């Protein structure tokens, strides 16, 4: 990974760690990585925890940020200090119990950790 160069698409990103991670994960995704396992977002070109609250991260089919019971968008709360991540439906006040919810929480925690390592 040390010899890899940052993709041109991300060359204007000042956070080198982020730009490198985006490049690596793009390649991994072409090689078969599940896009929902990424710690970076190629749409917003940010760490996942920085843009997961965007409507682009809602997926009714996979259940990502989606409460099936209420048919409503669930919110993601991220505590940058404690590193806690939670997915909550504003209607039933429940965390949608799904693989997708666990996946969001896992990926956001990992992206928080990766971004923190980058600035440390
Ligand atoms: Zn995004
Ligand atoms: Zn709900």
GROMACS .gro file of N, CA and C and ligand atoms in nm:
model
  362
    1UNK      N    1   0.083  -0.120   0.000
    1UNK     CA    2   0.000   0.000   0.000
    1UNK      C    3   0.087   0.126   0.000
    2UNK      N    4   0.210   0.112   0.038
    2UNK     CA    5   0.298   0.230   0.049
    2UNK      C    6   0.336   0.287  -0.087
    3UNK      N    7   0.338   0.199  -0.187
    3UNK     CA    8   0.379   0.245  -0.320
    3UNK      C    9   0.263   0.303  -0.399
    4UNK      N   10   0.145   0.288  -0.346
    4UNK     CA   11   0.027   0.332  -0.418
    4UNK      C   12   0.017   0.485  -0.424
    5UNK      N   13  -0.027   0.535  -0.536
    5UNK     CA   14  -0.045   0.680  -0.549
    5UNK      C   15  -0.193   0.714  -0.545
    6UNK      N   16  -0.220   0.833  -0.500
    6UNK     CA   17  -0.357   0.879  -0.486
    6UNK      C   18  -0.419   0.900  -0.624
    7UNK      N   19  -0.540   0.850  -0.638
    7UNK     CA   20  -0.612   0.864  -0.765
    7UNK      C   21  -0.631   1.013  -0.796
    8UNK      N   22  -0.621   1.046  -0.924
    8UNK     CA   23  -0.636   1.186  -0.968
    8UNK      C   24  -0.766   1.248  -0.922
    9UNK      N   25  -0.866   1.163  -0.917
    9UNK     CA   26  -0.998   1.208  -0.877
    9UNK      C   27  -0.997   1.269  -0.736
   10UNK      N   28  -0.901   1.223  -0.656
   10UNK     CA   29  -0.897   1.268  -0.516
   10UNK      C   30  -0.775   1.356  -0.487
   11UNK      N   31  -0.705   1.397  -0.591
   11UNK     CA   32  -0.578   1.468  -0.571
   11UNK      C   33  -0.595   1.606  -0.506
   12UNK      N   34  -0.716   1.661  -0.511
   12UNK     CA   35  -0.736   1.793  -0.451
   12UNK      C   36  -0.782   1.785  -0.305
   13UNK      N   37  -0.793   1.665  -0.251
   13UNK     CA   38  -0.833   1.650  -0.111
   13UNK      C   39  -0.711   1.675  -0.022
   14UNK      N   40  -0.727   1.764   0.075
   14UNK     CA   41  -0.611   1.800   0.157
   14UNK      C   42  -0.574   1.691   0.257
   15UNK      N   43  -0.673   1.616   0.303
   15UNK     CA   44  -0.647   1.507   0.397
   15UNK      C   45  -0.589   1.388   0.319
   16UNK      N   46  -0.459   1.374   0.325
   16UNK     CA   47  -0.389   1.271   0.247
   16UNK      C   48  -0.433   1.130   0.286
   17UNK      N   49  -0.457   1.111   0.415
   17UNK     CA   50  -0.500   0.981   0.465
   17UNK      C   51  -0.634   0.942   0.404
   18UNK      N   52  -0.721   1.040   0.397
   18UNK     CA   53  -0.854   1.019   0.339
   18UNK      C   54  -0.843   0.990   0.190
   19UNK      N   55  -0.763   1.069   0.119
   19UNK     CA   56  -0.747   1.052  -0.026
   19UNK      C   57  -0.690   0.913  -0.057
   20UNK      N   58  -0.596   0.869   0.024
   20UNK     CA   59  -0.535   0.738   0.004
   20UNK      C   60  -0.635   0.627   0.030
   21UNK      N   61  -0.712   0.646   0.135
   21UNK     CA   62  -0.813   0.545   0.171
   21UNK      C   63  -0.921   0.534   0.063
   22UNK      N   64  -0.962   0.648   0.010
   22UNK     CA   65  -1.061   0.648  -0.098
   22UNK      C   66  -1.007   0.571  -0.220
   23UNK      N   67  -0.883   0.597  -0.253
   23UNK     CA   68  -0.820   0.530  -0.366
   23UNK      C   69  -0.815   0.379  -0.344
   24UNK      N   70  -0.770   0.340  -0.225
   24UNK     CA   71  -0.758   0.198  -0.192
   24UNK      C   72  -0.894   0.129  -0.193
   25UNK      N   73  -0.992   0.194  -0.134
   25UNK     CA   74  -1.124   0.130  -0.125
   25UNK      C   75  -1.195   0.124  -0.260
   26UNK      N   76  -1.167   0.221  -0.347
   26UNK     CA   77  -1.221   0.213  -0.484
   26UNK      C   78  -1.169   0.087  -0.552
   27UNK      N   79  -1.038   0.064  -0.538
   27UNK     CA   80  -0.977  -0.054  -0.599
   27UNK      C   81  -1.033  -0.182  -0.537
   28UNK      N   82  -1.047  -0.180  -0.404
   28UNK     CA   83  -1.100  -0.299  -0.335
   28UNK      C   84  -1.244  -0.326  -0.377
   29UNK      N   85  -1.317  -0.217  -0.399
   29UNK     CA   86  -1.457  -0.234  -0.439
   29UNK      C   87  -1.466  -0.296  -0.578
   30UNK      N   88  -1.379  -0.252  -0.669
   30UNK     CA   89  -1.376  -0.314  -0.803
   30UNK      C   90  -1.341  -0.462  -0.791
   31UNK      N   91  -1.263  -0.495  -0.687
   31UNK     CA   92  -1.219  -0.633  -0.668
   31UNK      C   93  -1.320  -0.715  -0.589
   32UNK      N   94  -1.432  -0.652  -0.551
   32UNK     CA   95  -1.537  -0.729  -0.489
   32UNK      C   96  -1.576  -0.691  -0.348
   33UNK      N   97  -1.514  -0.585  -0.293
   33UNK     CA   98  -1.552  -0.541  -0.158
   33UNK      C   99  -1.696  -0.489  -0.160
   34UNK      N  100  -1.771  -0.528  -0.060
   34UNK     CA  101  -1.907  -0.478  -0.044
   34UNK      C  102  -1.900  -0.326  -0.020
   35UNK      N  103  -1.968  -0.246  -0.104
   35UNK     CA  104  -1.957  -0.100  -0.089
   35UNK      C  105  -2.002  -0.051   0.049
   36UNK      N  106  -2.088  -0.126   0.115
   36UNK     CA  107  -2.135  -0.084   0.247
   36UNK      C  108  -2.033  -0.112   0.357
   37UNK      N  109  -1.926  -0.182   0.321
   37UNK     CA  110  -1.819  -0.207   0.419
   37UNK      C  111  -1.711  -0.100   0.411
   38UNK      N  112  -1.725  -0.007   0.319
   38UNK     CA  113  -1.625   0.099   0.303
   38UNK      C  114  -1.625   0.195   0.421
   39UNK      N  115  -1.509   0.249   0.451
   39UNK     CA  116  -1.497   0.350   0.557
   39UNK      C  117  -1.498   0.489   0.497
   40UNK      N  118  -1.485   0.496   0.366
   40UNK     CA  119  -1.491   0.625   0.297
   40UNK      C  120  -1.605   0.622   0.198
   41UNK      N  121  -1.647   0.740   0.154
   41UNK     CA  122  -1.759   0.751   0.062
   41UNK      C  123  -1.713   0.817  -0.066
   42UNK      N  124  -1.726   0.746  -0.178
   42UNK     CA  125  -1.678   0.803  -0.304
   42UNK      C  126  -1.776   0.905  -0.361
   43UNK      N  127  -1.899   0.905  -0.312
   43UNK     CA  128  -1.997   1.003  -0.359
   43UNK      C  129  -1.964   1.141  -0.300
   44UNK      N  130  -1.943   1.145  -0.171
   44UNK     CA  131  -1.915   1.271  -0.103
   44UNK      C  132  -1.766   1.296  -0.082
   45UNK      N  133  -1.685   1.196  -0.111
   45UNK     CA  134  -1.540   1.203  -0.095
   45UNK      C  135  -1.502   1.242   0.048
   46UNK      N  136  -1.565   1.174   0.141
   46UNK     CA  137  -1.541   1.201   0.282
   46UNK      C  138  -1.534   1.069   0.358
   47UNK      N  139  -1.495   1.080   0.487
   47UNK     CA  140  -1.506   0.965   0.575
   47UNK      C  141  -1.653   0.934   0.592
   48UNK      N  142  -1.685   0.807   0.606
   48UNK     CA  143  -1.826   0.767   0.615
   48UNK      C  144  -1.901   0.842   0.726
   49UNK      N  145  -1.839   0.854   0.843
   49UNK     CA  146  -1.910   0.917   0.955
   49UNK      C  147  -1.939   1.065   0.930
   50UNK      N  148  -1.869   1.126   0.832
   50UNK     CA  149  -1.890   1.267   0.802
   50UNK      C  150  -2.007   1.291   0.707
   51UNK      N  151  -2.049   1.189   0.635
   51UNK     CA  152  -2.155   1.212   0.536
   51UNK      C  153  -2.268   1.111   0.543
   52UNK      N  154  -2.262   1.021   0.642
   52UNK     CA  155  -2.365   0.916   0.651
   52UNK      C  156  -2.503   0.976   0.677
   53UNK      N  157  -2.509   1.099   0.728
   53UNK     CA  158  -2.638   1.163   0.755
   53UNK      C  159  -2.701   1.220   0.627
   54UNK      N  160  -2.628   1.216   0.517
   54UNK     CA  161  -2.682   1.264   0.390
   54UNK      C  162  -2.789   1.168   0.338
   55UNK      N  163  -2.894   1.222   0.272
   55UNK     CA  164  -3.000   1.136   0.217
   55UNK      C  165  -2.948   1.031   0.120
   56UNK      N  166  -2.831   1.053   0.062
   56UNK     CA  167  -2.775   0.956  -0.032
   56UNK      C  168  -2.742   0.824   0.036
   57UNK      N  169  -2.732   0.825   0.169
   57UNK     CA  170  -2.697   0.702   0.241
   57UNK      C  171  -2.818   0.625   0.291
   58UNK      N  172  -2.936   0.669   0.251
   58UNK     CA  173  -3.058   0.595   0.285
   58UNK      C  174  -3.086   0.494   0.173
   59UNK      N  175  -3.111   0.369   0.211
   59UNK     CA  176  -3.141   0.268   0.109
   59UNK      C  177  -3.257   0.181   0.157
   60UNK      N  178  -3.371   0.200   0.093
   60UNK     CA  179  -3.492   0.128   0.136
   60UNK      C  180  -3.481  -0.021   0.110
   61UNK      N  181  -3.409  -0.059   0.010
   61UNK     CA  182  -3.404  -0.201  -0.026
   61UNK      C  183  -3.311  -0.278   0.067
   62UNK      N  184  -3.192  -0.224   0.088
   62UNK     CA  185  -3.098  -0.294   0.175
   62UNK      C  186  -3.130  -0.269   0.323
   63UNK      N  187  -3.204  -0.160   0.351
   63UNK     CA  188  -3.239  -0.131   0.490
   63UNK      C  189  -3.141  -0.039   0.559
   64UNK      N  190  -3.048   0.016   0.483
   64UNK     CA  191  -2.953   0.109   0.543
   64UNK      C  192  -3.023   0.242   0.573
   65UNK      N  193  -3.020   0.278   0.701
   65UNK     CA  194  -3.086   0.401   0.749
   65UNK      C  195  -3.234   0.401   0.715
   66UNK      N  196  -3.296   0.285   0.724
   66UNK     CA  197  -3.437   0.277   0.688
   66UNK      C  198  -3.511   0.193   0.790
   67UNK      N  199  -3.616   0.250   0.851
   67UNK     CA  200  -3.699   0.175   0.943
   67UNK      C  201  -3.814   0.116   0.862
   68UNK      N  202  -3.812  -0.016   0.847
   68UNK     CA  203  -3.910  -0.082   0.761
   68UNK      C  204  -4.049  -0.076   0.824
   69UNK      N  205  -4.052  -0.084   0.955
   69UNK     CA  206  -4.180  -0.084   1.026
   69UNK      C  207  -4.255   0.048   1.004
   70UNK      N  208  -4.183   0.159   1.014
   70UNK     CA  209  -4.247   0.291   0.999
   70UNK      C  210  -4.238   0.343   0.857
   71UNK      N  211  -4.159   0.277   0.773
   71UNK     CA  212  -4.129   0.326   0.640
   71UNK      C  213  -4.079   0.469   0.647
   72UNK      N  214  -3.975   0.484   0.725
   72UNK     CA  215  -3.918   0.615   0.750
   72UNK      C  216  -3.766   0.609   0.752
   73UNK      N  217  -3.707   0.723   0.723
   73UNK     CA  218  -3.562   0.735   0.728
   73UNK      C  219  -3.515   0.737   0.873
   74UNK      N  220  -3.419   0.656   0.904
   74UNK     CA  221  -3.361   0.655   1.039
   74UNK      C  222  -3.240   0.749   1.042
   75UNK      N  223  -3.217   0.807   1.158
   75UNK     CA  224  -3.104   0.899   1.174
   75UNK      C  225  -2.985   0.830   1.236
   76UNK      N  226  -2.867   0.875   1.197
   76UNK     CA  227  -2.745   0.822   1.257
   76UNK      C  228  -2.689   0.928   1.349
   77UNK      N  229  -2.664   0.891   1.473
   77UNK     CA  230  -2.599   0.984   1.564
   77UNK      C  231  -2.458   0.934   1.593
   78UNK      N  232  -2.366   1.028   1.589
   78UNK     CA  233  -2.227   0.992   1.609
   78UNK      C  234  -2.167   1.081   1.717
   79UNK      N  235  -2.115   1.017   1.819
   79UNK     CA  236  -2.048   1.089   1.927
   79UNK      C  237  -1.898   1.084   1.902
   80UNK      N  238  -1.845   1.198   1.856
   80UNK     CA  239  -1.704   1.201   1.819
   80UNK      C  240  -1.611   1.183   1.938
   81UNK      N  241  -1.660   1.214   2.058
   81UNK     CA  242  -1.577   1.202   2.177
   81UNK      C  243  -1.569   1.057   2.224
   82UNK      N  244  -1.684   0.995   2.241
   82UNK     CA  245  -1.684   0.857   2.293
   82UNK      C  246  -1.670   0.755   2.180
   83UNK      N  247  -1.700   0.796   2.057
   83UNK     CA  248  -1.693   0.704   1.944
   83UNK      C  249  -1.819   0.619   1.930
   84UNK      N  250  -1.923   0.657   2.006
   84UNK     CA  251  -2.047   0.580   1.999
   84UNK      C  252  -2.125   0.615   1.872
   85UNK      N  253  -2.180   0.512   1.808
   85UNK     CA  254  -2.260   0.531   1.687
   85UNK      C  255  -2.395   0.465   1.710
   86UNK      N  256  -2.501   0.536   1.672
   86UNK     CA  257  -2.634   0.481   1.691
   86UNK      C  258  -2.723   0.511   1.570
   87UNK      N  259  -2.807   0.417   1.536
   87UNK     CA  260  -2.904   0.439   1.429
   87UNK      C  261  -3.041   0.437   1.493
   88UNK      N  262  -3.120   0.543   1.470
   88UNK     CA  263  -3.247   0.556   1.541
   88UNK      C  264  -3.357   0.606   1.448
   89UNK      N  265  -3.472   0.540   1.455
   89UNK     CA  266  -3.587   0.586   1.380
   89UNK      C  267  -3.656   0.695   1.462
   90UNK      N  268  -3.680   0.813   1.404
   90UNK     CA  269  -3.739   0.923   1.480
   90UNK      C  270  -3.886   0.899   1.514
   91UNK      N  271  -3.947   0.803   1.448
   91UNK     CA  272  -4.090   0.778   1.471
   91UNK      C  273  -4.112   0.680   1.586
   92UNK      N  274  -4.049   0.562   1.579
   92UNK     CA  275  -4.071   0.461   1.683
   92UNK      C  276  -3.960   0.462   1.787
   93UNK      N  277  -3.862   0.549   1.769
   93UNK     CA  278  -3.751   0.561   1.864
   93UNK      C  279  -3.676   0.430   1.884
   94UNK      N  280  -3.678   0.349   1.778
   94UNK     CA  281  -3.607   0.222   1.784
   94UNK      C  282  -3.493   0.222   1.683
   95UNK      N  283  -3.397   0.137   1.710
   95UNK     CA  284  -3.290   0.116   1.614
   95UNK      C  285  -3.334   0.001   1.525
   96UNK      N  286  -3.347   0.025   1.394
   96UNK     CA  287  -3.391  -0.084   1.306
   96UNK      C  288  -3.302  -0.206   1.324
   97UNK      N  289  -3.364  -0.317   1.365
   97UNK     CA  290  -3.286  -0.437   1.395
   97UNK      C  291  -3.258  -0.512   1.266
   98UNK      N  292  -3.147  -0.476   1.203
   98UNK     CA  293  -3.115  -0.539   1.075
   98UNK      C  294  -2.965  -0.550   1.057
   99UNK      N  295  -2.931  -0.633   0.964
   99UNK     CA  296  -2.790  -0.647   0.926
   99UNK      C  297  -2.735  -0.511   0.882
  100UNK      N  298  -2.820  -0.436   0.809
  100UNK     CA  299  -2.777  -0.307   0.757
  100UNK      C  300  -2.741  -0.210   0.870
  101UNK      N  301  -2.822  -0.209   0.975
  101UNK     CA  302  -2.795  -0.120   1.089
  101UNK      C  303  -2.663  -0.157   1.155
  102UNK      N  304  -2.642  -0.285   1.174
  102UNK     CA  305  -2.515  -0.329   1.237
  102UNK      C  306  -2.397  -0.294   1.147
  103UNK      N  307  -2.420  -0.303   1.017
  103UNK     CA  308  -2.314  -0.271   0.922
  103UNK      C  309  -2.278  -0.121   0.927
  104UNK      N  310  -2.378  -0.037   0.935
  104UNK     CA  311  -2.354   0.109   0.944
  104UNK      C  312  -2.274   0.140   1.070
  105UNK      N  313  -2.318   0.082   1.182
  105UNK     CA  314  -2.252   0.109   1.309
  105UNK      C  315  -2.106   0.064   1.305
  106UNK      N  316  -2.085  -0.055   1.252
  106UNK     CA  317  -1.949  -0.109   1.243
  106UNK      C  318  -1.860  -0.022   1.153
  107UNK      N  319  -1.914   0.015   1.037
  107UNK     CA  320  -1.834   0.093   0.941
  107UNK      C  321  -1.807   0.234   0.992
  108UNK      N  322  -1.906   0.296   1.057
  108UNK     CA  323  -1.886   0.432   1.109
  108UNK      C  324  -1.784   0.432   1.221
  109UNK      N  325  -1.789   0.331   1.307
  109UNK     CA  326  -1.692   0.322   1.416
  109UNK      C  327  -1.551   0.306   1.358
  110UNK      N  328  -1.541   0.225   1.255
  110UNK     CA  329  -1.410   0.203   1.193
  110UNK      C  330  -1.361   0.329   1.121
  111UNK      N  331  -1.451   0.403   1.059
  111UNK     CA  332  -1.408   0.525   0.990
  111UNK      C  333  -1.368   0.632   1.091
  112UNK      N  334  -1.440   0.639   1.202
  112UNK     CA  335  -1.401   0.731   1.311
  112UNK      C  336  -1.260   0.701   1.358
  113UNK      N  337  -1.234   0.572   1.379
  113UNK     CA  338  -1.103   0.529   1.427
  113UNK      C  339  -0.995   0.560   1.324
  114UNK      N  340  -1.024   0.535   1.197
  114UNK     CA  341  -0.926   0.558   1.091
  114UNK      C  342  -0.895   0.707   1.077
  115UNK      N  343  -0.999   0.789   1.085
  115UNK     CA  344  -0.980   0.934   1.073
  115UNK      C  345  -0.904   0.987   1.193
  116UNK      N  346  -0.931   0.929   1.309
  116UNK     CA  347  -0.864   0.973   1.431
  116UNK      C  348  -0.715   0.938   1.425
  117UNK      N  349  -0.686   0.819   1.376
  117UNK     CA  350  -0.546   0.777   1.359
  117UNK      C  351  -0.473   0.874   1.266
  118UNK      N  352  -0.546   0.922   1.164
  118UNK     CA  353  -0.485   1.009   1.064
  118UNK      C  354  -0.444   1.142   1.123
  119UNK      N  355  -0.523   1.192   1.218
  119UNK     CA  356  -0.495   1.325   1.274
  119UNK      C  357  -0.410   1.317   1.398
  120UNK      N  358  -0.394   1.198   1.453
  120UNK     CA  359  -0.320   1.184   1.578
  120UNK      C  360  -0.169   1.206   1.555
  121LIG    ZN1  361  -2.137   0.987   0.153
  122LIG    ZN1  362  -3.955   0.326   1.312
   0.00000   0.00000   0.00000
